[in-house]
CSV table of C-alpha atoms in Angstrom, one decimal:
chain,number,residue,atom,x,y,z
A,446,MET,CA,-32.6,-71.2,-3.2
A,447,GLN,CA,-30.3,-70.1,-6.0
A,448,CYS,CA,-32.1,-68.0,-8.6
A,449,ALA,CA,-31.1,-67.5,-12.2
A,450,ALA,CA,-29.5,-64.3,-13.4
A,451,GLY,CA,-32.0,-61.4,-13.2
A,452,TYR,CA,-34.3,-63.1,-10.7
A,453,GLU,CA,-34.8,-62.8,-6.9
A,454,GLY,CA,-37.4,-63.1,-4.2
A,455,ASN,CA,-40.1,-65.7,-3.5
A,456,LEU,CA,-40.0,-68.5,-6.2
A,457,CYS,CA,-37.5,-66.2,-8.0
A,458,GLY,CA,-40.5,-64.3,-9.2
A,459,LEU,CA,-39.1,-60.8,-8.9
A,460,CYS,CA,-36.7,-59.0,-11.3
A,461,ARG,CA,-33.4,-57.7,-10.0
A,462,GLN,CA,-32.1,-54.2,-10.6
A,463,GLY,CA,-31.3,-53.8,-14.3
A,464,PHE,CA,-33.9,-56.4,-15.4
A,465,GLY,CA,-37.5,-55.7,-16.3
A,466,THR,CA,-40.7,-57.8,-16.5
A,467,VAL,CA,-41.6,-58.6,-20.1
A,468,LYS,CA,-44.2,-61.4,-19.3
A,469,PRO,CA,-45.7,-62.6,-16.0
A,470,PHE,CA,-42.8,-64.1,-14.0
A,471,VAL,CA,-40.4,-63.5,-16.9
A,472,CYS,CA,-37.5,-61.1,-16.5
A,473,LYS,CA,-35.2,-59.7,-19.3
A,474,LYS,CA,-32.2,-57.5,-19.2
A,475,CYS,CA,-33.2,-53.9,-19.6
A,476,LEU,CA,-32.6,-52.0,-22.9
A,477,PRO,CA,-31.1,-48.5,-22.6
A,478,LYS,CA,-33.6,-46.2,-21.0
A,479,SER,CA,-33.8,-43.9,-24.1
A,480,ALA,CA,-34.6,-46.9,-26.3
A,481,THR,CA,-37.3,-48.2,-24.0
A,482,ILE,CA,-39.0,-44.7,-23.9
A,483,ALA,CA,-38.7,-44.4,-27.6
A,484,LEU,CA,-40.4,-47.8,-28.2
A,485,TYR,CA,-43.2,-46.9,-25.8
A,486,ALA,CA,-43.7,-43.5,-27.5
A,487,LEU,CA,-43.8,-45.1,-31.0
A,488,ALA,CA,-46.3,-47.7,-29.8
A,489,ALA,CA,-48.4,-44.9,-28.3
A,490,VAL,CA,-48.4,-43.0,-31.6
A,491,VAL,CA,-49.4,-46.2,-33.5
A,492,MET,CA,-52.3,-46.8,-31.0
A,493,LEU,CA,-53.3,-43.2,-31.3
A,494,VAL,CA,-53.5,-43.4,-35.1
A,495,ALA,CA,-55.4,-46.7,-34.8
A,496,VAL,CA,-58.1,-45.2,-32.6
A,497,ARG,CA,-58.4,-42.1,-34.8
A,498,VAL,CA,-58.8,-44.2,-37.9
A,499,LEU,CA,-61.4,-46.4,-36.3
A,500,SER,CA,-63.3,-43.4,-35.1
A,501,ALA,CA,-63.2,-41.7,-38.5
A,502,LEU,CA,-64.5,-44.9,-40.2
A,503,ALA,CA,-67.3,-45.2,-37.6
A,504,LEU,CA,-68.3,-41.5,-38.2
A,505,SER,CA,-68.3,-41.8,-41.9
A,506,ASP,CA,-70.2,-45.2,-42.0
A,507,SER,CA,-72.8,-44.7,-39.2
A,508,GLY,CA,-74.6,-41.7,-40.6
A,509,GLN,CA,-77.0,-43.9,-42.7
A,510,ASP,CA,-78.0,-47.5,-42.8
A,511,THR,CA,-78.0,-48.8,-46.4
A,512,GLY,CA,-77.6,-52.4,-45.3
A,513,ALA,CA,-74.2,-52.5,-47.0
A,514,ALA,CA,-70.9,-53.9,-45.8
A,515,LYS,CA,-68.7,-51.1,-44.6
A,516,PRO,CA,-65.0,-51.1,-43.7
A,517,VAL,CA,-65.7,-50.7,-40.0
A,518,ASP,CA,-67.7,-53.9,-40.1
A,519,ILE,CA,-64.6,-55.8,-41.1
A,520,LEU,CA,-62.2,-53.8,-39.0
A,521,LYS,CA,-64.1,-54.4,-35.8
A,522,PRO,CA,-63.6,-58.2,-35.8
A,523,LEU,CA,-60.0,-57.6,-36.7
A,524,VAL,CA,-59.5,-55.5,-33.6
A,525,LEU,CA,-61.3,-58.2,-31.5
A,526,TYR,CA,-58.8,-60.7,-32.9
A,527,ALA,CA,-55.9,-58.6,-31.9
A,528,GLN,CA,-57.3,-58.1,-28.3
A,529,TRP,CA,-58.0,-61.8,-27.8
A,530,LEU,CA,-54.6,-62.7,-29.3
A,531,MET,CA,-52.9,-60.5,-26.6
A,532,VAL,CA,-54.8,-62.5,-23.9
A,533,VAL,CA,-53.7,-65.8,-25.4
A,534,CYS,CA,-50.1,-64.5,-25.6
A,535,GLN,CA,-50.1,-63.6,-21.9
A,536,SER,CA,-51.4,-67.0,-21.0
A,537,MET,CA,-48.5,-68.7,-22.8
A,538,SER,CA,-45.9,-66.8,-20.8
A,539,ASN,CA,-44.6,-70.1,-19.2
A,540,VAL,CA,-44.8,-72.2,-22.4
A,541,PRO,CA,-41.5,-72.9,-24.2
A,542,LEU,CA,-42.5,-71.5,-27.6
A,543,PRO,CA,-40.3,-72.2,-30.7
A,544,PRO,CA,-38.5,-69.2,-32.2
A,545,SER,CA,-40.7,-69.4,-35.3
A,546,LEU,CA,-43.7,-68.4,-33.1
A,547,ALA,CA,-42.2,-66.6,-30.1
A,548,MET,CA,-40.8,-63.6,-32.1
A,549,PRO,CA,-43.9,-62.9,-34.1
A,550,LEU,CA,-46.1,-63.0,-31.0
A,551,GLN,CA,-43.6,-60.6,-29.3
A,552,ALA,CA,-44.2,-58.2,-32.2
A,553,VAL,CA,-48.0,-58.5,-31.6
A,554,THR,CA,-47.5,-57.6,-27.9
A,555,TRP,CA,-45.5,-54.6,-28.9
A,556,PHE,CA,-48.6,-53.2,-30.7
A,557,TRP,CA,-50.4,-53.1,-27.3
A,558,SER,CA,-47.2,-52.1,-25.3
A,559,SER,CA,-48.3,-48.5,-25.0
A,560,THR,CA,-51.0,-49.7,-22.6
A,561,SER,CA,-49.2,-52.8,-21.2
A,562,ALA,CA,-46.4,-52.3,-18.7
A,563,SER,CA,-45.1,-55.8,-19.2
A,564,SER,CA,-44.4,-55.9,-22.9
A,565,LEU,CA,-41.2,-53.9,-23.1
A,566,GLY,CA,-40.0,-54.0,-19.5
A,567,LEU,CA,-41.4,-50.7,-18.1
A,568,ASP,CA,-39.7,-51.5,-14.8
A,569,CYS,CA,-36.5,-50.3,-16.4
A,570,VAL,CA,-37.7,-46.7,-16.6
A,571,LEU,CA,-39.9,-46.6,-13.5
A,572,PRO,CA,-38.4,-45.0,-10.3
A,573,ARG,CA,-37.8,-47.8,-7.8
A,574,GLN,CA,-37.4,-45.3,-4.9
A,575,ALA,CA,-40.7,-43.6,-5.4
A,576,ARG,CA,-43.5,-43.6,-2.8
A,577,ILE,CA,-45.7,-45.7,-5.0
A,578,PRO,CA,-44.3,-49.3,-5.4
A,579,VAL,CA,-43.2,-50.4,-8.9
A,580,PRO,CA,-45.9,-53.0,-9.2
A,581,SER,CA,-48.6,-50.4,-8.5
A,582,GLN,CA,-46.9,-48.1,-10.9
A,583,ARG,CA,-47.2,-50.7,-13.6
A,584,VAL,CA,-50.9,-51.2,-13.0
A,585,MET,CA,-51.6,-47.5,-12.9
A,586,PHE,CA,-49.7,-47.0,-16.2
A,587,ALA,CA,-52.1,-49.5,-17.9
A,588,ILE,CA,-55.1,-47.6,-16.5
A,589,LEU,CA,-54.0,-44.0,-17.2
A,590,THR,CA,-52.3,-44.4,-20.6
A,591,PRO,CA,-55.6,-44.9,-22.6
A,592,ILE,CA,-57.0,-41.9,-20.8
A,593,GLY,CA,-53.9,-39.9,-21.9
A,594,ILE,CA,-54.4,-41.1,-25.5
A,595,LEU,CA,-58.0,-39.9,-25.4
A,596,CYS,CA,-57.0,-36.5,-24.1
A,597,VAL,CA,-54.5,-36.1,-26.9
A,598,LEU,CA,-57.1,-37.1,-29.5
A,599,LEU,CA,-59.6,-34.6,-28.1
A,600,CYS,CA,-57.0,-31.8,-28.1
A,601,VAL,CA,-56.3,-32.6,-31.8
A,602,GLU,CA,-60.0,-32.4,-32.6
A,603,VAL,CA,-60.3,-29.1,-30.8
A,604,LEU,CA,-57.3,-27.6,-32.5
A,605,LEU,CA,-58.5,-28.7,-36.0
A,606,SER,CA,-61.9,-27.2,-35.3
A,607,LEU,CA,-60.4,-23.9,-34.1
A,608,ARG,CA,-58.3,-23.7,-37.2
A,609,CYS,CA,-61.3,-24.1,-39.4
A,610,ARG,CA,-63.2,-21.5,-37.6
A,611,SER,CA,-60.3,-19.0,-37.5
A,612,THR,CA,-59.9,-19.2,-41.2
A,613,ARG,CA,-63.7,-19.1,-41.6
A,614,ARG,CA,-63.7,-22.1,-43.9
A,615,LEU,CA,-66.7,-24.2,-42.9
A,616,SER,CA,-65.9,-26.5,-45.9
A,617,CYS,CA,-62.9,-27.8,-44.0
A,618,MET,CA,-65.1,-29.3,-41.3
A,619,PRO,CA,-65.3,-33.1,-41.5
A,620,ARG,CA,-68.3,-34.6,-43.3
A,621,ALA,CA,-70.1,-37.8,-43.0
A,622,ALA,CA,-71.2,-40.1,-45.8
A,623,THR,CA,-74.5,-38.3,-45.9
A,624,GLY,CA,-72.8,-35.0,-46.8
A,625,HIS,CA,-73.7,-33.1,-43.6
A,626,ARG,CA,-71.0,-31.7,-41.4
A,627,ILE,CA,-70.0,-33.7,-38.3
A,628,ARG,CA,-70.3,-31.7,-35.1
A,629,MET,CA,-67.5,-31.6,-32.6
A,630,HIS,CA,-69.8,-33.3,-30.0
A,631,ASP,CA,-70.3,-36.2,-32.4
A,632,ARG,CA,-66.6,-36.6,-32.9
A,633,PHE,CA,-66.0,-36.5,-29.1
A,634,VAL,CA,-68.6,-39.2,-28.5
A,635,SER,CA,-67.2,-41.4,-31.4
A,636,LEU,CA,-63.7,-41.1,-30.0
A,637,PHE,CA,-64.8,-42.1,-26.5
A,638,VAL,CA,-66.8,-45.1,-27.8
A,639,CYS,CA,-63.9,-46.3,-30.0
A,640,MET,CA,-61.4,-45.8,-27.2
A,641,ALA,CA,-63.6,-47.8,-24.8
A,642,PHE,CA,-63.8,-50.6,-27.3
A,643,MET,CA,-60.1,-50.6,-28.0
A,644,PHE,CA,-58.9,-50.5,-24.4
A,645,LEU,CA,-61.4,-52.6,-22.6
A,646,PRO,CA,-59.0,-55.6,-22.3
A,647,THR,CA,-56.3,-53.4,-20.9
A,648,TRP,CA,-58.5,-51.9,-18.2
A,649,ALA,CA,-60.0,-55.4,-17.4
A,650,HIS,CA,-56.5,-56.9,-17.0
A,651,ALA,CA,-55.5,-54.0,-14.7
A,652,ALA,CA,-58.6,-54.4,-12.6
A,653,PHE,CA,-58.3,-58.2,-12.3
A,654,SER,CA,-54.6,-58.1,-11.6
A,655,PHE,CA,-55.2,-56.3,-8.3
A,656,PHE,CA,-56.9,-59.5,-7.0
A,657,ALA,CA,-54.7,-62.1,-8.7
A,658,CYS,CA,-53.0,-64.0,-5.9
A,659,ILE,CA,-51.4,-67.4,-5.8
A,660,PRO,CA,-50.4,-69.7,-2.9
A,661,LEU,CA,-46.7,-70.3,-2.4
A,662,ASP,CA,-45.8,-72.4,0.7
A,663,GLU,CA,-48.0,-74.7,2.8
A,664,GLU,CA,-47.8,-74.8,6.6
A,665,ALA,CA,-45.0,-77.1,7.7
A,666,PHE,CA,-44.3,-78.8,11.0
A,667,PHE,CA,-41.1,-79.1,12.9
A,668,PRO,CA,-38.3,-79.5,11.9
A,669,TYR,CA,-39.4,-77.8,8.7
A,670,ALA,CA,-40.3,-74.2,8.4
A,671,ALA,CA,-42.3,-72.4,5.7
A,672,GLU,CA,-41.3,-68.9,4.9
A,673,ALA,CA,-44.1,-67.8,2.6
A,674,VAL,CA,-47.4,-69.2,3.8
A,675,GLY,CA,-50.6,-67.8,2.3
A,676,LEU,CA,-51.5,-65.9,-0.9
A,677,TYR,CA,-49.1,-63.6,-2.6
A,678,TRP,CA,-49.7,-61.0,-5.3
A,679,THR,CA,-48.7,-62.1,-8.8
A,680,GLN,CA,-47.5,-58.5,-9.5
A,681,ASP,CA,-45.1,-58.7,-6.5
A,682,LEU,CA,-44.4,-62.1,-5.0
A,683,SER,CA,-42.8,-60.5,-2.0
A,684,THR,CA,-46.1,-58.9,-1.0
A,685,GLN,CA,-48.8,-61.0,0.8
A,686,CYS,CA,-52.3,-60.3,-0.3
A,687,TYR,CA,-54.6,-58.4,2.1
A,688,ALA,CA,-52.0,-58.6,4.9
A,689,ALA,CA,-52.0,-56.0,7.6
A,690,GLY,CA,-49.5,-53.4,6.9
A,691,SER,CA,-49.2,-54.5,3.2
A,692,TYR,CA,-49.6,-51.9,0.5
A,693,HIS,CA,-51.6,-54.4,-1.6
A,694,LYS,CA,-54.9,-54.1,0.4
A,695,PRO,CA,-55.5,-50.4,0.1
A,696,TRP,CA,-54.6,-50.5,-3.6
A,697,ALA,CA,-56.9,-53.5,-4.3
A,698,LEU,CA,-59.9,-52.1,-2.4
A,699,GLY,CA,-59.4,-48.4,-3.3
A,700,VAL,CA,-58.6,-48.7,-7.0
A,701,GLY,CA,-59.1,-52.3,-8.1
A,702,LEU,CA,-62.6,-52.9,-6.6
A,703,PRO,CA,-64.3,-49.8,-8.1
A,704,LEU,CA,-62.7,-50.5,-11.5
A,705,LEU,CA,-63.7,-54.1,-11.3
A,706,LEU,CA,-67.4,-53.2,-10.6
A,707,LEU,CA,-67.3,-50.6,-13.4
A,708,LEU,CA,-66.0,-53.0,-16.0
A,709,CYS,CA,-67.7,-56.2,-15.1
A,710,PHE,CA,-71.2,-54.9,-14.1
A,711,VAL,CA,-71.8,-51.3,-14.8
A,712,TRP,CA,-70.3,-51.3,-18.3
A,713,PRO,CA,-72.1,-54.3,-19.9
A,714,LEU,CA,-75.4,-53.8,-18.0
A,715,GLY,CA,-75.4,-50.1,-18.7
A,716,LEU,CA,-74.7,-50.7,-22.4
A,717,LEU,CA,-77.5,-53.3,-22.6
A,718,VAL,CA,-80.0,-51.0,-20.9
A,719,PHE,CA,-78.9,-48.0,-23.0
A,720,LEU,CA,-79.4,-49.9,-26.3
A,721,VAL,CA,-82.8,-51.4,-25.2
A,722,ILE,CA,-84.2,-48.0,-24.1
A,723,SER,CA,-82.9,-46.4,-27.3
A,724,CYS,CA,-84.6,-49.1,-29.4
A,725,ARG,CA,-87.9,-48.7,-27.6
A,726,HIS,CA,-87.8,-44.9,-28.3
A,727,GLY,CA,-87.0,-45.5,-31.9
A,728,LYS,CA,-83.6,-43.8,-31.8
A,729,LEU,CA,-81.6,-46.6,-33.4
A,730,SER,CA,-82.8,-45.5,-36.8
A,731,GLN,CA,-82.2,-41.8,-36.3
A,732,ALA,CA,-79.3,-40.4,-38.3
A,733,ALA,CA,-78.0,-38.2,-35.5
A,734,PHE,CA,-78.1,-41.1,-33.0
A,735,ARG,CA,-76.4,-43.5,-35.5
A,736,GLN,CA,-73.7,-40.8,-36.1
A,737,GLN,CA,-72.7,-40.9,-32.4
A,738,TYR,CA,-73.4,-44.5,-31.3
A,739,GLY,CA,-73.8,-46.5,-34.5
A,740,PHE,CA,-70.5,-48.2,-33.8
A,741,LEU,CA,-72.1,-50.1,-30.9
A,742,TYR,CA,-74.9,-51.7,-32.9
A,743,ARG,CA,-74.8,-51.2,-36.7
A,744,SER,CA,-72.8,-54.4,-37.2
A,745,TRP,CA,-75.4,-56.6,-35.5
A,746,ARG,CA,-78.7,-57.9,-36.8
A,747,GLN,CA,-81.9,-56.1,-35.8
A,748,GLY,CA,-83.0,-58.8,-33.4
A,749,VAL,CA,-79.6,-58.8,-31.6
A,750,TYR,CA,-78.7,-55.2,-31.7
A,751,TRP,CA,-77.6,-55.5,-28.0
A,752,TYR,CA,-74.9,-58.1,-28.9
A,753,GLU,CA,-72.2,-55.6,-28.1
A,754,ALA,CA,-72.9,-56.1,-24.4
A,755,VAL,CA,-72.3,-59.9,-25.0
A,756,VAL,CA,-68.9,-59.1,-26.7
A,757,VAL,CA,-67.9,-57.0,-23.6
A,758,VAL,CA,-68.8,-60.0,-21.3
A,759,GLN,CA,-66.8,-62.4,-23.6
A,760,THR,CA,-63.8,-60.2,-23.5
A,761,ASN,CA,-64.0,-59.8,-19.7
A,762,ILE,CA,-64.2,-63.6,-19.3
A,763,LEU,CA,-61.2,-64.2,-21.5
A,764,VAL,CA,-59.2,-61.6,-19.6
A,765,LEU,CA,-60.4,-63.1,-16.3
A,766,VAL,CA,-59.2,-66.5,-17.2
A,767,GLY,CA,-55.9,-65.2,-18.5
A,768,THR,CA,-55.3,-63.2,-15.3
A,769,PHE,CA,-56.3,-65.8,-12.7
A,770,GLY,CA,-55.3,-68.9,-14.5
A,771,TYR,CA,-51.6,-68.8,-13.4
A,772,ALA,CA,-52.6,-70.6,-10.1
A,773,LEU,CA,-53.7,-73.6,-12.2
A,774,GLY,CA,-50.4,-74.1,-13.9
A,775,PRO,CA,-49.7,-73.7,-17.7
A,776,TYR,CA,-51.5,-76.9,-18.8
A,777,TYR,CA,-54.9,-76.2,-17.1
A,778,HIS,CA,-54.5,-72.5,-17.8
A,779,LEU,CA,-54.4,-73.1,-21.5
A,780,LEU,CA,-57.2,-75.7,-21.3
A,781,VAL,CA,-59.5,-73.1,-19.7
A,782,ILE,CA,-58.6,-70.5,-22.3
A,783,LEU,CA,-59.3,-73.0,-25.1
A,784,ALA,CA,-62.7,-73.8,-23.5
A,785,ALA,CA,-63.6,-70.1,-23.3
A,786,LEU,CA,-62.7,-69.6,-27.0
A,787,GLY,CA,-64.7,-72.7,-27.9
A,788,LEU,CA,-67.8,-71.3,-26.2
A,789,ILE,CA,-67.4,-68.0,-28.0
A,790,GLY,CA,-67.2,-69.9,-31.3
A,791,VAL,CA,-70.3,-72.0,-30.5
A,792,LEU,CA,-72.3,-68.9,-29.5
A,793,LEU,CA,-71.3,-67.2,-32.8
A,794,LEU,CA,-72.5,-70.3,-34.8
A,795,TYR,CA,-75.8,-70.5,-32.9
A,796,VAL,CA,-76.7,-66.8,-32.8
A,797,ARG,CA,-75.1,-65.6,-36.0
A,798,PRO,CA,-75.4,-62.0,-34.7
A,799,HIS,CA,-73.7,-60.1,-37.6
A,800,LYS,CA,-75.8,-58.2,-40.1
A,801,CYS,CA,-73.4,-59.1,-42.9
A,802,ALA,CA,-72.2,-62.7,-43.1
A,803,GLU,CA,-68.8,-61.6,-44.3
A,804,ALA,CA,-68.1,-59.9,-41.0
A,805,GLY,CA,-69.3,-62.9,-39.1
A,806,HIS,CA,-66.9,-65.1,-41.1
A,807,VAL,CA,-64.0,-62.9,-40.1
A,808,LEU,CA,-64.8,-63.2,-36.4
A,809,MET,CA,-65.4,-66.9,-36.6
A,810,HIS,CA,-62.1,-67.5,-38.5
A,811,SER,CA,-60.3,-65.4,-35.9
A,812,VAL,CA,-61.7,-67.6,-33.1
A,813,GLY,CA,-60.5,-70.7,-35.1
A,814,VAL,CA,-57.0,-69.4,-35.5
A,815,LEU,CA,-56.8,-68.5,-31.7
A,816,CYS,CA,-58.0,-72.0,-30.8
A,817,LEU,CA,-55.3,-73.5,-33.1
A,818,THR,CA,-52.7,-71.3,-31.3
A,819,THR,CA,-53.8,-72.4,-27.9
A,820,PHE,CA,-54.0,-76.0,-28.8
A,821,SER,CA,-50.5,-76.0,-30.3
A,822,ALA,CA,-49.2,-74.4,-27.1
A,823,LEU,CA,-50.5,-77.4,-25.2
A,824,THR,CA,-48.3,-79.7,-27.3
A,825,PHE,CA,-45.2,-77.6,-26.6
A,826,LEU,CA,-45.4,-78.4,-22.8
A,827,PRO,CA,-43.3,-81.3,-21.5
A,828,TYR,CA,-45.2,-84.2,-20.1
A,829,ARG,CA,-43.3,-85.9,-17.2
A,830,ASN,CA,-40.0,-86.9,-18.8
A,831,ILE,CA,-41.2,-86.5,-22.4
A,832,THR,CA,-40.1,-83.3,-24.1
A,833,PRO,CA,-41.5,-82.4,-27.6
A,834,PRO,CA,-38.8,-82.7,-30.3
A,835,SER,CA,-37.4,-79.4,-31.4
A,836,GLY,CA,-38.2,-80.3,-35.0
A,837,TYR,CA,-41.9,-80.7,-34.2
A,838,SER,CA,-42.0,-77.5,-32.2
A,839,MET,CA,-40.4,-75.5,-35.0
A,840,ALA,CA,-42.7,-77.1,-37.7
A,841,MET,CA,-45.9,-76.5,-35.6
A,842,GLY,CA,-44.8,-73.0,-34.9
A,843,VAL,CA,-44.5,-72.4,-38.6
A,844,VAL,CA,-48.0,-73.8,-39.2
A,845,VAL,CA,-49.5,-71.6,-36.5
A,846,LEU,CA,-47.7,-68.5,-37.9
A,847,VAL,CA,-48.9,-69.3,-41.5
A,848,ALA,CA,-52.4,-69.6,-40.2
A,849,HIS,CA,-52.2,-66.1,-38.5
A,850,VAL,CA,-50.6,-64.5,-41.5
A,851,ALA,CA,-53.2,-66.0,-43.9
A,852,PHE,CA,-56.1,-64.8,-41.7
A,853,VAL,CA,-54.7,-61.3,-41.5
A,854,LEU,CA,-54.1,-61.1,-45.3
A,855,CYS,CA,-57.5,-62.5,-46.1
A,856,THR,CA,-59.1,-59.9,-43.8
A,857,LEU,CA,-57.1,-57.1,-45.3
A,858,TRP,CA,-58.2,-58.3,-48.8
A,859,ARG,CA,-61.8,-58.1,-47.7
A,860,LEU,CA,-61.2,-54.5,-46.6
A,861,LEU,CA,-59.5,-53.6,-49.9
A,862,ARG,CA,-62.4,-55.0,-51.9
A,863,LEU,CA,-64.7,-52.4,-50.3
A,864,ILE,CA,-62.7,-49.5,-51.8
A,865,GLU,CA,-63.0,-48.4,-55.4
A,866,TRP,CA,-59.4,-47.8,-56.3
A,867,SER,CA,-60.1,-45.9,-59.5
A,868,LEU,CA,-61.5,-43.0,-57.4
A,869,VAL,CA,-58.6,-43.2,-55.0
A,870,MET,CA,-56.1,-42.9,-57.9
A,871,ARG,CA,-58.1,-40.1,-59.3
A,872,LEU,CA,-57.8,-38.2,-56.1
A,873,PHE,CA,-54.0,-38.7,-56.0
A,874,ARG,CA,-53.8,-37.5,-59.6
A,875,CYS,CA,-55.7,-34.4,-58.7
A,876,CYS,CA,-53.4,-33.8,-55.8
A,877,TRP,CA,-50.3,-34.1,-58.0
A,878,ARG,CA,-51.8,-31.9,-60.8
A,879,LYS,CA,-52.7,-29.2,-58.3
A,880,VAL,CA,-49.1,-29.0,-57.3
A,881,ALA,CA,-48.1,-28.6,-60.9
A,882,CYS,CA,-50.7,-26.1,-62.1
A,883,GLY,CA,-52.4,-24.6,-59.0
A,884,SER,CA,-49.9,-21.7,-58.6
A,885,LYS,CA,-50.6,-20.5,-62.1
A,886,ALA,CA,-54.3,-20.5,-61.7
A,887,ALA,CA,-54.5,-18.7,-58.4
A,888,SER,CA,-53.7,-14.9,-58.0
A,889,GLY,CA,-55.1,-11.8,-56.4
A,890,PRO,CA,-55.4,-10.6,-52.8
A,891,GLY,CA,-58.0,-13.2,-51.8
A,892,ASP,CA,-57.5,-16.7,-50.7
A,893,SER,CA,-54.7,-18.3,-52.8
A,894,ALA,CA,-56.5,-21.6,-52.7
A,895,VAL,CA,-59.4,-20.2,-54.9
A,896,PRO,CA,-58.8,-20.3,-58.7
A,897,VAL,CA,-59.3,-17.2,-60.7
A,898,VAL,CA,-61.5,-18.0,-63.7
A,899,GLY,CA,-60.8,-15.6,-66.6
A,900,THR,CA,-61.0,-15.8,-70.3
A,901,THR,CA,-58.6,-18.8,-70.2
A,902,PRO,CA,-60.5,-21.9,-69.0
A,903,THR,CA,-59.4,-23.0,-65.6
A,904,PRO,CA,-57.6,-26.4,-65.8
A,905,TRP,CA,-59.8,-29.4,-64.7
A,906,CYS,CA,-57.1,-30.4,-62.2
A,907,VAL,CA,-57.5,-27.0,-60.5
A,908,ARG,CA,-61.3,-27.0,-60.5
A,909,SER,CA,-61.8,-30.5,-59.3
A,910,SER,CA,-58.9,-30.8,-56.9
A,911,PHE,CA,-59.7,-27.8,-54.6
A,912,LEU,CA,-62.6,-29.6,-53.0
A,913,LEU,CA,-60.7,-32.8,-52.8
A,914,LEU,CA,-57.5,-31.3,-51.5
A,915,LYS,CA,-59.3,-29.5,-48.7
A,916,GLY,CA,-60.0,-32.9,-47.2
A,917,CYS,CA,-56.5,-34.1,-48.1
A,918,CYS,CA,-54.6,-31.1,-46.8
A,919,THR,CA,-56.9,-29.9,-44.0
A,920,CYS,CA,-59.4,-31.7,-41.9
A,921,GLN,CA,-62.2,-32.5,-44.3
A,922,GLN,CA,-63.0,-36.1,-45.1
A,923,PRO,CA,-63.8,-36.0,-48.9
A,924,LYS,CA,-67.0,-37.7,-50.1
A,925,MET,CA,-66.0,-40.7,-52.1
A,926,ALA,CA,-68.2,-43.3,-53.5
A,927,SER,CA,-67.0,-46.7,-52.6
A,928,THR,CA,-67.6,-50.2,-53.9
A,929,VAL,CA,-69.7,-51.8,-51.2
A,930,ARG,CA,-71.7,-54.9,-50.7
A,931,SER,CA,-75.4,-54.7,-50.0
A,932,ALA,CA,-76.9,-56.9,-47.3
A,933,ASP,CA,-78.2,-59.3,-50.0
A,934,ALA,CA,-75.2,-59.1,-52.2
A,935,CYS,CA,-73.0,-59.8,-49.1
A,936,ASN,CA,-74.5,-63.2,-48.9
A,937,HIS,CA,-74.4,-63.9,-52.7
A,938,GLY,CA,-71.0,-62.4,-53.5
A,939,VAL,CA,-72.4,-59.7,-55.8
A,940,GLU,CA,-70.8,-56.2,-55.8
A,941,THR,CA,-73.0,-53.2,-56.2
A,942,LYS,CA,-72.2,-49.5,-56.4
A,943,PRO,CA,-74.2,-46.6,-54.9
A,944,GLY,CA,-76.6,-45.2,-57.4
A,945,VAL,CA,-76.5,-48.1,-59.7
């Protein structure tokens, strides 16, 4: 069988030298090695910043429960939307998408490329002559990269803490919304919880991919001969699954099986048991406990505080369908994805788990947009000899793209409404004025950041900006009042301010 340029092997499912896997069974000519490494490094930095911001918001918002809508309550459904969109994009790898939709979705996959070996063609930079086969290297890359990101974040936290202690400035330690200093232990726990939430789909896909096998040839009788009878690994169609002497079996049983048990059983069940026991001991209302684990339950209503375990199961099911659905063909694969998204939406409508209705609306709208994307992908598939017109595909792609952009913009608008911008502008004005007049107000052998108050009144910009700038220029998170929505106001659209 003659394969197209860049393909080889069984069913032309392998990439030739100089080509890399960008989607399942899709090869693309390699970029220069330096460009590929730079893109992966940039994506890793973006992901590192995203995890750090999510952790900082969780720490600042979980110290107390005022029943108000917080930024993390809106940001969490947005992250779930991005995770589930990645699963849908991987399921559409064999769908002829129009350019109006294919390029934006490729940009979305770049966001997760630091933990996905198939987004930018990691095969182009992996050593092909190494002892570990390239498909196994791809899967291990997806497993180990999030752990590397966590290690970098932990090192940053340690260095910032050591810097504050070496200068003996306890005021530069991060503070929560309640005003007390956040301990290093609390920051470590928050980073681990947020990282687990962010990278669950990545690890689940890596675990499931060890067992994703598809049949190629059926047994044939003389005078015909079948060359590839049995199940073959989707990561490497030249390798038969669980065959004697194949490298797939030890990798699947040695790495894939423990990871699969951890993600599908230990993780959700352990999370459920942990939250139930903590609730029975009255820990969910304790400030110290909320500081560490509030990200797991503060978004959910009191009666369904354990709903985070349900979200873990939902994500695992979506990844499971997206990974094993290739054997069904693109049409039935997308149908099963659409059914799974529909069940998630029905469960959200029935249970209404969110404490704040606004956060529930964000997650429900995201499920609707993903259902529209999956349904539109079904219409792009040819049926027998009928191919969708290019004009229809282009127009439908624009409609789906507009729906995604509108959802993201509306969600960002909800986030921006939780911020009182007058205080933010005041902070920036203080920073700017400190640059202009701070050097004139500070003198003496002591700390140059402390103003010397003499007979001349110290400028207001110097007095007020020192505390603010310590959070701006070092590692403190300045206390800032923010326009929030109370639990009742969230349902009635009334804005309230703390202390009013």
